[in-house]
mmCIF file of C-alpha atoms and ligand atoms in Angstrom:
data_model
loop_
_atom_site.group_PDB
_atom_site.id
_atom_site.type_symbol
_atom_site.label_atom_id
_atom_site.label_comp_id
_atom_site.label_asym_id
_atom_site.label_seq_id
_atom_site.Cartn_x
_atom_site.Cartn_y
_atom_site.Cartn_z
ATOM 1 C CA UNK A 1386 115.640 114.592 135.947
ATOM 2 C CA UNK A 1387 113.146 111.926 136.039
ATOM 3 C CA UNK A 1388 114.232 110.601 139.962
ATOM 4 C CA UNK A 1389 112.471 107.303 141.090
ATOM 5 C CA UNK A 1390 108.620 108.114 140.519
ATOM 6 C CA UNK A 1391 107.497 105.154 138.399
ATOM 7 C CA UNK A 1392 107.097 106.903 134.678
ATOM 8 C CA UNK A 1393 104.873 104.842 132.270
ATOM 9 C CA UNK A 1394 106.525 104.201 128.553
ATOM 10 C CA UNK A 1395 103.899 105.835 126.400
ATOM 11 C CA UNK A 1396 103.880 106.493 123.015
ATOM 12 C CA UNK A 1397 102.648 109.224 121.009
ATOM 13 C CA UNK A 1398 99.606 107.239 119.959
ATOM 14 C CA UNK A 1399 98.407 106.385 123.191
ATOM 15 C CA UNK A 1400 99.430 102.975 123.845
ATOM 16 C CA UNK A 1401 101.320 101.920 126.526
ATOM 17 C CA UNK A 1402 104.384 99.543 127.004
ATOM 18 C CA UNK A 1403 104.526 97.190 130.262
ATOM 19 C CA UNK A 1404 106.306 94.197 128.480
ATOM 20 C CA UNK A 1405 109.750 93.758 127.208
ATOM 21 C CA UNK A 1406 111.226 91.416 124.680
ATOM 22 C CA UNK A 1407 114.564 91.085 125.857
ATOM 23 C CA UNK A 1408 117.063 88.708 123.514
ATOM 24 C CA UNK A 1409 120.069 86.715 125.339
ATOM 25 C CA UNK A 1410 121.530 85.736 122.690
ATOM 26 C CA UNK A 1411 121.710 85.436 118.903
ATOM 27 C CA UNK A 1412 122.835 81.920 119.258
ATOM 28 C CA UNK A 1413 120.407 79.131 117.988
ATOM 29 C CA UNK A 1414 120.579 75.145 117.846
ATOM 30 C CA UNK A 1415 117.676 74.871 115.422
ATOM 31 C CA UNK A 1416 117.627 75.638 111.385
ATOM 32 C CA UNK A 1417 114.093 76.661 111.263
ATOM 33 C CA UNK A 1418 113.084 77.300 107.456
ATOM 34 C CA UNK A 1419 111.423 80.733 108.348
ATOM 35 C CA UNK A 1420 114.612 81.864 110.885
ATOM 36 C CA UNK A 1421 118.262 80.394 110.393
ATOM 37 C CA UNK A 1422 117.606 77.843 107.799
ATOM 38 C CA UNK A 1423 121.590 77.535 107.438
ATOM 39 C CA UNK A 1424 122.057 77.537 110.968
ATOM 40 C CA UNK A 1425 123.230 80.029 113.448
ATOM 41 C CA UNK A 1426 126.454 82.276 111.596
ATOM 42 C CA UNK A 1427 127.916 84.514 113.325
ATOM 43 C CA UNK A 1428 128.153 88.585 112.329
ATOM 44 C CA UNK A 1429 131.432 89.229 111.202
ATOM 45 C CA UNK A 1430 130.957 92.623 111.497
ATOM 46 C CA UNK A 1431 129.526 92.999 114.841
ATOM 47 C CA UNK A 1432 131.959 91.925 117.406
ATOM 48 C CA UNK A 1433 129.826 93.506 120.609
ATOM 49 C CA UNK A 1434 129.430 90.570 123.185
ATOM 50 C CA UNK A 1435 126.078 89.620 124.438
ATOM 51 C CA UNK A 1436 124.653 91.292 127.025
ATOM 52 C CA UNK A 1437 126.060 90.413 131.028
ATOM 53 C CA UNK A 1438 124.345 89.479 133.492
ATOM 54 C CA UNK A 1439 124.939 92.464 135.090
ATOM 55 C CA UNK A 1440 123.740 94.674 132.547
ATOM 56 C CA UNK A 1441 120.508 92.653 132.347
ATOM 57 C CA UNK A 1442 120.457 93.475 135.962
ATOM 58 C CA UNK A 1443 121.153 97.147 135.343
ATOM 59 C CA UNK A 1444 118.315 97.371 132.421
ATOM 60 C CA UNK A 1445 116.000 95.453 134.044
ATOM 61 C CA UNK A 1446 116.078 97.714 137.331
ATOM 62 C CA UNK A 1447 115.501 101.131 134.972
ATOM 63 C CA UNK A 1448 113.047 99.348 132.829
ATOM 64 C CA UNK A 1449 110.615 98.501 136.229
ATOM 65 C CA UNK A 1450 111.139 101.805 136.776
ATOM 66 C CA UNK A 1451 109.655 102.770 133.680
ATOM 67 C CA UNK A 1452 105.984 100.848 134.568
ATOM 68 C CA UNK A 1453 107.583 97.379 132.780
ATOM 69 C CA UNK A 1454 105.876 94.820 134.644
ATOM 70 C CA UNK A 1455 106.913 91.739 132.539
ATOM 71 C CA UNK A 1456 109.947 90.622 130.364
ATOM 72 C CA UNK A 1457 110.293 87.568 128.156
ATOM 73 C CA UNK A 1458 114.164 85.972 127.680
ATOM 74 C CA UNK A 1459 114.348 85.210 123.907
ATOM 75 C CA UNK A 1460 117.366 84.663 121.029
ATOM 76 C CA UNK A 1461 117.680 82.797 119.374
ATOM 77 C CA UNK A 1462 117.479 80.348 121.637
ATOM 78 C CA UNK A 1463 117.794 81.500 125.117
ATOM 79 C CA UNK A 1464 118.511 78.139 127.147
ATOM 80 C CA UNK A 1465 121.857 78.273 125.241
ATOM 81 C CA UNK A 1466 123.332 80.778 127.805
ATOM 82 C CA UNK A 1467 124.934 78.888 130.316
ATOM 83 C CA UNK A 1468 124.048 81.674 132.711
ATOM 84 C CA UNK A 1469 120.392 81.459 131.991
ATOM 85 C CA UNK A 1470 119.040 80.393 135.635
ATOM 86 C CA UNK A 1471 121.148 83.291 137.520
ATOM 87 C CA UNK A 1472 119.542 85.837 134.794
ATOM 88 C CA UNK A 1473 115.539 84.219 135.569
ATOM 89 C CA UNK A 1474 116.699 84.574 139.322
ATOM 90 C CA UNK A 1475 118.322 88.342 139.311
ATOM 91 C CA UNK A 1476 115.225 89.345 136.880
ATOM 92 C CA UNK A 1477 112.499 87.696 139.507
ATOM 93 C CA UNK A 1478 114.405 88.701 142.601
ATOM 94 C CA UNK A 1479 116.385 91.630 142.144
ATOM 95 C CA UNK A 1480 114.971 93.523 139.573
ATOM 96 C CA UNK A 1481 111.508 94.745 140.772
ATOM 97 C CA UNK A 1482 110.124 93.114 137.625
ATOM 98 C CA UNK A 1483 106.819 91.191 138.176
ATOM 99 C CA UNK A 1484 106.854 88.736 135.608
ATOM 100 C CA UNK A 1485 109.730 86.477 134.454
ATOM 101 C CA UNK A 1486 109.047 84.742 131.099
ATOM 102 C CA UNK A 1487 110.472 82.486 128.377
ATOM 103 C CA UNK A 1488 110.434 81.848 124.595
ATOM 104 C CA UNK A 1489 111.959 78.379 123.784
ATOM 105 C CA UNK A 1490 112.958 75.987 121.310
ATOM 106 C CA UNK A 1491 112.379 73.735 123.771
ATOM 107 C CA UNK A 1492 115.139 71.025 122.616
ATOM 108 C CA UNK A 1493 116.236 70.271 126.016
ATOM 109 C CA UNK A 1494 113.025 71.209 128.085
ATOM 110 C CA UNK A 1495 113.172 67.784 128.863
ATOM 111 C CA UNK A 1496 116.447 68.063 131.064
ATOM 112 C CA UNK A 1497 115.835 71.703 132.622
ATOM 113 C CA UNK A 1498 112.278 71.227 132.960
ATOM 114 C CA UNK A 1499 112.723 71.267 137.221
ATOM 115 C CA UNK A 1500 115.450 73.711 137.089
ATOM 116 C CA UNK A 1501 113.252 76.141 135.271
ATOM 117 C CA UNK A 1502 110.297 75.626 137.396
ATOM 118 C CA UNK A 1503 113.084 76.580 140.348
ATOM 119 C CA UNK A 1504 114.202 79.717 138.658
ATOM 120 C CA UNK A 1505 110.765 81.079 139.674
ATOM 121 C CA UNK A 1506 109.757 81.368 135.557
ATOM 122 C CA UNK A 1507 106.397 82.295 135.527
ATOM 123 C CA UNK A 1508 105.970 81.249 131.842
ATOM 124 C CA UNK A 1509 106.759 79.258 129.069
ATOM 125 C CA UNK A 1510 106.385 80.203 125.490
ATOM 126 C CA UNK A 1511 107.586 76.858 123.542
ATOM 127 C CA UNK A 1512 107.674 76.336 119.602
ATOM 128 C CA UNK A 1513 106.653 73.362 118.004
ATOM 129 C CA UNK A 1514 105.329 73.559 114.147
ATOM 130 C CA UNK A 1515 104.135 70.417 113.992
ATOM 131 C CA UNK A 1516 103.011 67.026 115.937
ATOM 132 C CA UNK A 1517 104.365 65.158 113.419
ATOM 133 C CA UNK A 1518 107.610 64.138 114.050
ATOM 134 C CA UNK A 1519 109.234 63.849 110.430
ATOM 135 C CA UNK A 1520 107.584 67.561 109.672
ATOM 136 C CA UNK A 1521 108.943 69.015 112.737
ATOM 137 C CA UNK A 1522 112.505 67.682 111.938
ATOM 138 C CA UNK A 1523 111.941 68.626 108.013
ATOM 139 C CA UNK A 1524 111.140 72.287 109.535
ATOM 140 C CA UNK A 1525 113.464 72.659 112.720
ATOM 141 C CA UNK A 1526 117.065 70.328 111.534
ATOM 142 C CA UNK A 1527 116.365 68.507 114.227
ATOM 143 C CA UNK A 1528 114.748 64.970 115.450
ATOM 144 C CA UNK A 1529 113.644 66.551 118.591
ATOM 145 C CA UNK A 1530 109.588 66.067 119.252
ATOM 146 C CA UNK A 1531 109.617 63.439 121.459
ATOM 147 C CA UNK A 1532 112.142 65.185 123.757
ATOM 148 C CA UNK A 1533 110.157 68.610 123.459
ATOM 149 C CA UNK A 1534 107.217 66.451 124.671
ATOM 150 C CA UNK A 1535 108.654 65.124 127.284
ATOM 151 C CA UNK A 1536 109.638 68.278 128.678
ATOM 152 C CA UNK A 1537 105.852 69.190 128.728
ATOM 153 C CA UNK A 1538 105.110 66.385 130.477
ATOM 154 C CA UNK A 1539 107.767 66.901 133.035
ATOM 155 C CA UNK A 1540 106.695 70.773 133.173
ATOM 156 C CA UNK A 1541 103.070 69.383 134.068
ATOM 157 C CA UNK A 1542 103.969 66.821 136.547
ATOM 158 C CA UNK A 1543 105.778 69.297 138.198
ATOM 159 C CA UNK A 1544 101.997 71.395 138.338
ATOM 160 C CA UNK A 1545 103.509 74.493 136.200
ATOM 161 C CA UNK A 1546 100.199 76.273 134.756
ATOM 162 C CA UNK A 1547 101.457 78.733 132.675
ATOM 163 C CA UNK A 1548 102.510 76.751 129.480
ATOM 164 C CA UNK A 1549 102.101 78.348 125.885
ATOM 165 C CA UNK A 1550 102.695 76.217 122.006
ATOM 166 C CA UNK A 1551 103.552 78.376 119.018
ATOM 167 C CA UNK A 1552 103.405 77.298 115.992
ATOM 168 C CA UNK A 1553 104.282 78.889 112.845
ATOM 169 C CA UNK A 1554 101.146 78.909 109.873
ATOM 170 C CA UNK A 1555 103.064 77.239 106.862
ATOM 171 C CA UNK A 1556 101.152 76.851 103.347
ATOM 172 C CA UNK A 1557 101.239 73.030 102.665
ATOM 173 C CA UNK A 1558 103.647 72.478 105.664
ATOM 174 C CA UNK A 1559 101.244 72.676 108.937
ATOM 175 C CA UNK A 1560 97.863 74.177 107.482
ATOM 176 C CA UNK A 1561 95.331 71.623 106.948
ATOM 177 C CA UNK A 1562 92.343 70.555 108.863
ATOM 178 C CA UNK A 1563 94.093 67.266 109.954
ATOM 179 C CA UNK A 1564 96.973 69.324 111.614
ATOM 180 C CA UNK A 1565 94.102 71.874 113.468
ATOM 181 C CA UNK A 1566 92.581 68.323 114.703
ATOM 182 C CA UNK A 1567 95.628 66.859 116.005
ATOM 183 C CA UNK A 1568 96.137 70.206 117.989
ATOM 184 C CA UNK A 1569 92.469 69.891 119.037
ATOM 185 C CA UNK A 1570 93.229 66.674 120.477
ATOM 186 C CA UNK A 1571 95.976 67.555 121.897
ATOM 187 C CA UNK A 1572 94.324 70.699 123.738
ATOM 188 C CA UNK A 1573 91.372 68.932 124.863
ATOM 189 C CA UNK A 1574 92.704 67.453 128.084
ATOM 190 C CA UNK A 1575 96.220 69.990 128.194
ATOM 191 C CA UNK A 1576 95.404 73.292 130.230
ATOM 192 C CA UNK A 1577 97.616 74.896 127.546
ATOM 193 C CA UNK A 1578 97.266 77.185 125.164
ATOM 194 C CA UNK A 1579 98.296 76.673 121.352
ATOM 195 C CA UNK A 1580 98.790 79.685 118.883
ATOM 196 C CA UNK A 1581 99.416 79.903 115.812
ATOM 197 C CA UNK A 1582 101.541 82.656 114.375
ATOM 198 C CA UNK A 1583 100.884 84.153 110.727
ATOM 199 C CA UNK A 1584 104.672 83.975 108.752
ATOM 200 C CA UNK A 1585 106.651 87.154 108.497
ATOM 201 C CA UNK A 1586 108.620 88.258 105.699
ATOM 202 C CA UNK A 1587 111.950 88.937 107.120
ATOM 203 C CA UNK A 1588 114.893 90.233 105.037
ATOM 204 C CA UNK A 1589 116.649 87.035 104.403
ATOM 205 C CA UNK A 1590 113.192 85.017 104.177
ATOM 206 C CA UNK A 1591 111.647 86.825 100.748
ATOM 207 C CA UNK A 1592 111.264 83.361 98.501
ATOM 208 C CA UNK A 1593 110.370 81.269 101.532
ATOM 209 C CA UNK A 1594 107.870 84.049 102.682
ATOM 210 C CA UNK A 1595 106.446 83.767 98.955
ATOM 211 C CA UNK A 1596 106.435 80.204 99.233
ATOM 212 C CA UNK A 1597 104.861 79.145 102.403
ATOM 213 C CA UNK A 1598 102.287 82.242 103.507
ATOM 214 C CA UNK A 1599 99.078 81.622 103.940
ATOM 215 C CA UNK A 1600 96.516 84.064 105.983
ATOM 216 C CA UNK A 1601 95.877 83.201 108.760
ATOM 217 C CA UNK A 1602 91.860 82.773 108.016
ATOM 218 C CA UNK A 1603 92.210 78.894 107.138
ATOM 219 C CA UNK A 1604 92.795 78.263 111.179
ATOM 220 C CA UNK A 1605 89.725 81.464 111.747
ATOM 221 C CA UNK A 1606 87.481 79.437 109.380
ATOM 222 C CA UNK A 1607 87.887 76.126 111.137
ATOM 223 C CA UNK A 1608 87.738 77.697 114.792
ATOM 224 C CA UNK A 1609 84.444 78.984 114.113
ATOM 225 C CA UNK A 1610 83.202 76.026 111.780
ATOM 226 C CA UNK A 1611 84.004 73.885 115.197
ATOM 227 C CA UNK A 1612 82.206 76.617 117.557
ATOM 228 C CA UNK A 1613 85.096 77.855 119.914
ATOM 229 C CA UNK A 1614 84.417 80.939 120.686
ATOM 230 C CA UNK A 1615 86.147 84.428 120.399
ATOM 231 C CA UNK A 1616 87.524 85.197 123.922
ATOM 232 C CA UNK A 1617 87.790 89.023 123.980
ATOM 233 C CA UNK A 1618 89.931 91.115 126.245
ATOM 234 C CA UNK A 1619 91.183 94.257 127.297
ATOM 235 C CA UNK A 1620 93.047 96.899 124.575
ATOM 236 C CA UNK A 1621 96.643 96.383 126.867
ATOM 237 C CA UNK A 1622 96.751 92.513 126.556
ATOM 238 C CA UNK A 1623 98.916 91.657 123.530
ATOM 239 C CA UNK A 1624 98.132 91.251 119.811
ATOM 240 C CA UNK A 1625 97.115 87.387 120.310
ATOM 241 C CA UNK A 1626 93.250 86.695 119.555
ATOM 242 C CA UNK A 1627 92.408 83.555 121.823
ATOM 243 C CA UNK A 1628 88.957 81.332 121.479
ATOM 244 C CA UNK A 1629 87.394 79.200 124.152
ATOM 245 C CA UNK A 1630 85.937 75.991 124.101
ATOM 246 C CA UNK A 1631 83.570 75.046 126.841
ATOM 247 C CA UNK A 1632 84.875 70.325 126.029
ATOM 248 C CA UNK A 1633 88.772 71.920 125.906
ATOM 249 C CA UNK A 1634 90.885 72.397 128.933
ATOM 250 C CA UNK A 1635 93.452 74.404 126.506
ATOM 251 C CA UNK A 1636 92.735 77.642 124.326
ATOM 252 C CA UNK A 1637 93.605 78.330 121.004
ATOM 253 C CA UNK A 1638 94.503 81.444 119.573
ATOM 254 C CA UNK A 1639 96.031 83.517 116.936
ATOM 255 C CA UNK A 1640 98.897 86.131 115.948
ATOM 256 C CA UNK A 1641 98.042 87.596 113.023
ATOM 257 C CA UNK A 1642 100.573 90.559 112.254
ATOM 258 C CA UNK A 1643 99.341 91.273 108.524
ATOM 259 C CA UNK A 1644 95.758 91.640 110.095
ATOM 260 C CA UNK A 1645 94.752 95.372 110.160
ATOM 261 C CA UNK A 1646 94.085 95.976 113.548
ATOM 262 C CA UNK A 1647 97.313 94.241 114.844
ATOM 263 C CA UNK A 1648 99.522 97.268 115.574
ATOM 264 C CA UNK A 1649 96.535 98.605 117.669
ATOM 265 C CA UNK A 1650 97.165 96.506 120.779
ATOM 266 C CA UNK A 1651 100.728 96.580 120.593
ATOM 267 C CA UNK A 1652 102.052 96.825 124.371
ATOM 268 C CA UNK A 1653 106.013 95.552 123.755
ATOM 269 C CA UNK A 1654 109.218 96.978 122.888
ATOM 270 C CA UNK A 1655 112.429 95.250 122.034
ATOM 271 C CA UNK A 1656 115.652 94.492 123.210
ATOM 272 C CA UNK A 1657 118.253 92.848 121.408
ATOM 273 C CA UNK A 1658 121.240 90.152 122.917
ATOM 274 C CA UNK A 1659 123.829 93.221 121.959
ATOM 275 C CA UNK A 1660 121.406 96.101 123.978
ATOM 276 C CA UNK A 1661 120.249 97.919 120.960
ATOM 277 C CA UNK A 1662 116.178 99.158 121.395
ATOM 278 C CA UNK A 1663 113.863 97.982 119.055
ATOM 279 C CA UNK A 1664 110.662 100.472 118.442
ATOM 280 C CA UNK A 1665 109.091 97.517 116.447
ATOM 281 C CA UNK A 1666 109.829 93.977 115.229
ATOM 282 C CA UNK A 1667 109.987 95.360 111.868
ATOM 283 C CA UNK A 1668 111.158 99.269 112.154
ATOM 284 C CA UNK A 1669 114.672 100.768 111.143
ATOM 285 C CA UNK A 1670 115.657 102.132 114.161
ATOM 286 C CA UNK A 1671 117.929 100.481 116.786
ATOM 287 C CA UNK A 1672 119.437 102.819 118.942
ATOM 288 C CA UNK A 1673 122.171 101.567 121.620
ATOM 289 C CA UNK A 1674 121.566 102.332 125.088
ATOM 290 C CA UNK A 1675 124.466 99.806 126.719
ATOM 291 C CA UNK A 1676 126.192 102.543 127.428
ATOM 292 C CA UNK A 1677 123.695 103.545 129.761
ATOM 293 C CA UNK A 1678 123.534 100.184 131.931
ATOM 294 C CA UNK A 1679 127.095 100.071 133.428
ATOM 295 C CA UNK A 1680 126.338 102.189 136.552
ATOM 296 C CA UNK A 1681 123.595 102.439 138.880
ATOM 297 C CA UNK A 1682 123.650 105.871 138.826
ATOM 298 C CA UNK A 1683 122.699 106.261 135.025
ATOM 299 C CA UNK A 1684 118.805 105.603 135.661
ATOM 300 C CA UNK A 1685 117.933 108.742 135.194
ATOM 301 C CA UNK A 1686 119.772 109.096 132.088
ATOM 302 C CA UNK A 1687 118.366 105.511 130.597
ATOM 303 C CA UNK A 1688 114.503 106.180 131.405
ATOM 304 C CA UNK A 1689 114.853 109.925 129.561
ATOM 305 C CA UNK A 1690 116.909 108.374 126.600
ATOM 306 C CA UNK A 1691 114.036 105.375 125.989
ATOM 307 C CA UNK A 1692 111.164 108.064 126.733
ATOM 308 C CA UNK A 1693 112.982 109.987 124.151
ATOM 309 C CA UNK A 1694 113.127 107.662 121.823
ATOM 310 C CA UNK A 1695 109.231 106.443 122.344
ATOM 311 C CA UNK A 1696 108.229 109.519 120.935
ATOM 312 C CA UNK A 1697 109.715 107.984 117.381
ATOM 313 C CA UNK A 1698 107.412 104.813 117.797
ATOM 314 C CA UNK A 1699 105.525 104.371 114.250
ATOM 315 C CA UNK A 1700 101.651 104.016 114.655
ATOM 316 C CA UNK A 1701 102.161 100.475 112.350
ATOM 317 C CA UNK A 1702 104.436 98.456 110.655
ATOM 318 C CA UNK A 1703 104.448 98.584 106.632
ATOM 319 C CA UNK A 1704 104.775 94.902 106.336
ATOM 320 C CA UNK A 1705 102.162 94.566 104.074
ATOM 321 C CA UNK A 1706 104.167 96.406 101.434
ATOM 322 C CA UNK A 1707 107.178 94.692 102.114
ATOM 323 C CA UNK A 1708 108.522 96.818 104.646
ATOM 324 C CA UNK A 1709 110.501 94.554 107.010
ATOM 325 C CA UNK A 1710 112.917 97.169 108.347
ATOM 326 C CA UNK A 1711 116.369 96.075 110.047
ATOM 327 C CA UNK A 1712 114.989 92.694 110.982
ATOM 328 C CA UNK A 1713 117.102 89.984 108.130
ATOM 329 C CA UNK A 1714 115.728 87.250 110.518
ATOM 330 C CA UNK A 1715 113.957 87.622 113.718
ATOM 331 C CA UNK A 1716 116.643 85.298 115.702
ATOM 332 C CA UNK A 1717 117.819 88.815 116.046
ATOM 333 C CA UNK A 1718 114.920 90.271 118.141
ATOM 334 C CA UNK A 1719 113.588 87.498 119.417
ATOM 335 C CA UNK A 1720 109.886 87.078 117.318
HETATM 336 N N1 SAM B 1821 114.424 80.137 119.595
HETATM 337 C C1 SAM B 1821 113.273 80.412 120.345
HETATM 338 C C2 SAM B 1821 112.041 79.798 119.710
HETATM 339 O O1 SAM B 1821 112.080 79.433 118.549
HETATM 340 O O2 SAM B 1821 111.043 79.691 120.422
HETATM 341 C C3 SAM B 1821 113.038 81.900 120.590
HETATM 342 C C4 SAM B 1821 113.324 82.838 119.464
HETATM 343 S S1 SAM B 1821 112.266 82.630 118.029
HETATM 344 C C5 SAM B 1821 112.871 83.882 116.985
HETATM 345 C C6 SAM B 1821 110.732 83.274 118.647
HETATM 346 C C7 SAM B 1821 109.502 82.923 117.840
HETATM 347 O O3 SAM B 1821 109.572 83.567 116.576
HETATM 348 C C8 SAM B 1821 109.316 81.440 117.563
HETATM 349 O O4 SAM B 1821 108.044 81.034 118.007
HETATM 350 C C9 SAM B 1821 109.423 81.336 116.064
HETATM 351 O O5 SAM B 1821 108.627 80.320 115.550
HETATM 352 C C10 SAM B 1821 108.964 82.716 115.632
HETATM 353 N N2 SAM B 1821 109.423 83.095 114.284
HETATM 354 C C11 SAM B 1821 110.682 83.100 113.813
HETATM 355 N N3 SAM B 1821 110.720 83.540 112.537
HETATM 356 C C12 SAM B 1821 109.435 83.816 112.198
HETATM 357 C C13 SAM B 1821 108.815 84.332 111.012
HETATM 358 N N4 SAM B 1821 109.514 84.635 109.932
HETATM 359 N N5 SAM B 1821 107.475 84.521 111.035
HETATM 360 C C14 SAM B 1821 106.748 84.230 112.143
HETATM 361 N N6 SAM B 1821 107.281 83.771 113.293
HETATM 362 C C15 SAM B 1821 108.608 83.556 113.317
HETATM 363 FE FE1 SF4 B 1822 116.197 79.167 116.350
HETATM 364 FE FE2 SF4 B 1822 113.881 80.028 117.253
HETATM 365 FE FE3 SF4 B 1822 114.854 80.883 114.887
HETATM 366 FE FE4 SF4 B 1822 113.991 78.379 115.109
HETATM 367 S S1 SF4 B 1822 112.762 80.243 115.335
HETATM 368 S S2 SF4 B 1822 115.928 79.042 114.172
HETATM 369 S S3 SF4 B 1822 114.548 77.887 117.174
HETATM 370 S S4 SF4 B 1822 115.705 81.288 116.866
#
């Protein structure tokens, strides 16, 4: 019996686990080359529904018991749900969960900019793998840049701070010094912060993985070349490596998963749309625990079961050798 003292998720190697990946959907708009480059299809063989509302509500209240502090909405593409606001709302005011973030698409920021700002979000993650329109619509399906922009804008004008641009590191694609400029210029007078993330082999993305990595050291070499500066920070804060400029009002920074320390500073566990647990983007376990979110008197029963299955929690991911685990494409647990 575990009662209602707050028990922190800790794994066997030490690390601890305040923040929560939590998919909403499988659904996506977008074909990006990496993800769904055919497009969203549907599993025939999994007919579970997304997780309710409810159950979010359920999950979320056991997981804040369990020391979560923060938990981002992904998907595919989260703003898809049509119940996305009362989910942001029952997360930041029912939930005893701190932090309320988001991981978007962003193809129709421009129109739910206000409303999201409303919801009480306290951040937004948004994707964009290029400035250049006819390379963003080559990568995503869709003509959608200007929009996306927009939606910044309107984000800004409405005085949100917390704004985040990933982009996806793609050989030939996004990777030269030109690109790195343009996001220069665009971070110079943006309080926002642009990553880039190093491609992941997934298990449907093998030749396009082959095709497009490149490490992440071309965008390492060029922050240090144009003096920004390593920002360091604490062990619990995420695998993201950010650098300061003191002429920038934005930060850059950098995911690097095949880099050998990543796994070190991991501090997130997963949830996918269908309420299976995810040890690691890239492990091959995926145990259930739905079951356990229907009643409010099952919090006992859903802390011990994900303390349980903590103790499994590899020290790192075998990516490097191939390794990618359960994950075919991570429009499945949510990047
Ligand atoms: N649809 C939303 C979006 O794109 O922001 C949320 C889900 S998406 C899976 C989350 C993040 O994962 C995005 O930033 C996307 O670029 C990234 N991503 C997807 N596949 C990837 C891969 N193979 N390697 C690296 N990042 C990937
Ligand atoms: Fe959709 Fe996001 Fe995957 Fe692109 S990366 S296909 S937007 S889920």
């Amino acid at each position: 019996m575990l009662n209602n003292i707050i028990t922190m998720l800790k794994d066997s190697f030490g690390r601890k686990f305040p923040y929560i990946r939590l998919s909403i959907t499988d659904v996506c708009n977008f074909k990006c080359g990496y993800c769904l480059p055919n497009g969203y299809q549907k599993d025939k063989s999994d007919n579970r529904k997304f997780l309710s509302s409810e159950e979010i509500e359920k999950l979320a209240k056991g997981l804040s018991k369990l020391g979560v502090s923060k938990i981002r909405l992904t998907g595919g593409e989260p703003t898809v749900r049509k119940d996305l606001f009362d989910i942001i709302k029952i997360l930041k005011n029912k939930s005893g969960i701190k932090k309320t973030v988001i991981t978007t698409n962003g193809y129709r920021l421009d129109q739910i900019a206000e409303k999201l700002v409303d919801s009480g979000i306290d951040g937004i993650n948004i994707s964009i793998d290029s400035l250049n329109r006819d390379t963003f619509k080559t990568i995503t399906g869709h003509d959608r840049l200007p929009e996306i922009l927009k939606g910044i804008e309107k984000l800004q004008k409405l005085n949100f701070k917390n704004i985040k641009i990933n982009a996806v590191l793609l050989n030939g694609i996004n990777s030269t010094k030109k690109d790195f400029k343009e996001w220069s210029n665009f971070i110079k007078s943006n309080e926002i912060t642009f990553r880039y993330i190093e491609l992941m082999q997934t298990g449907d993305s093998i030749e396009y993985f082959k095709r497009y990595h490149i490490s992440s050291k071309i965008f390492t070499d060029y922050l240090n070349e144009n003096n920004w500066i390593f920002q360091t920070h604490g062990k619990d804060s995420g695998p993201s490596k950010n650098y300061i400029h003191p002429n920038y009002k934005g930060k850059f920074g950098l995911i690097a998963p095949y880099s050998k320390d990543f796994c070190e500073s991991c501090n997130r566990l997963r949830i996918t749309a269908r309420g299976d647990l995810r040890l690691c983007l890239f492990g091959s376990t995926g145990i259930n625990i739905r079951h356990l979110i229907q009643r409010d008197d099952q919090l006992d029963e859903l802390k011990d079961l994900i303390l349980k299955q903590l103790q499994f929690k590899k020290e790192s991911h075998y990516l490097e050798l191939g390794e990618t685990g359960l994950t075919k494409n991570l429009s499945q647990t949510g990047g």
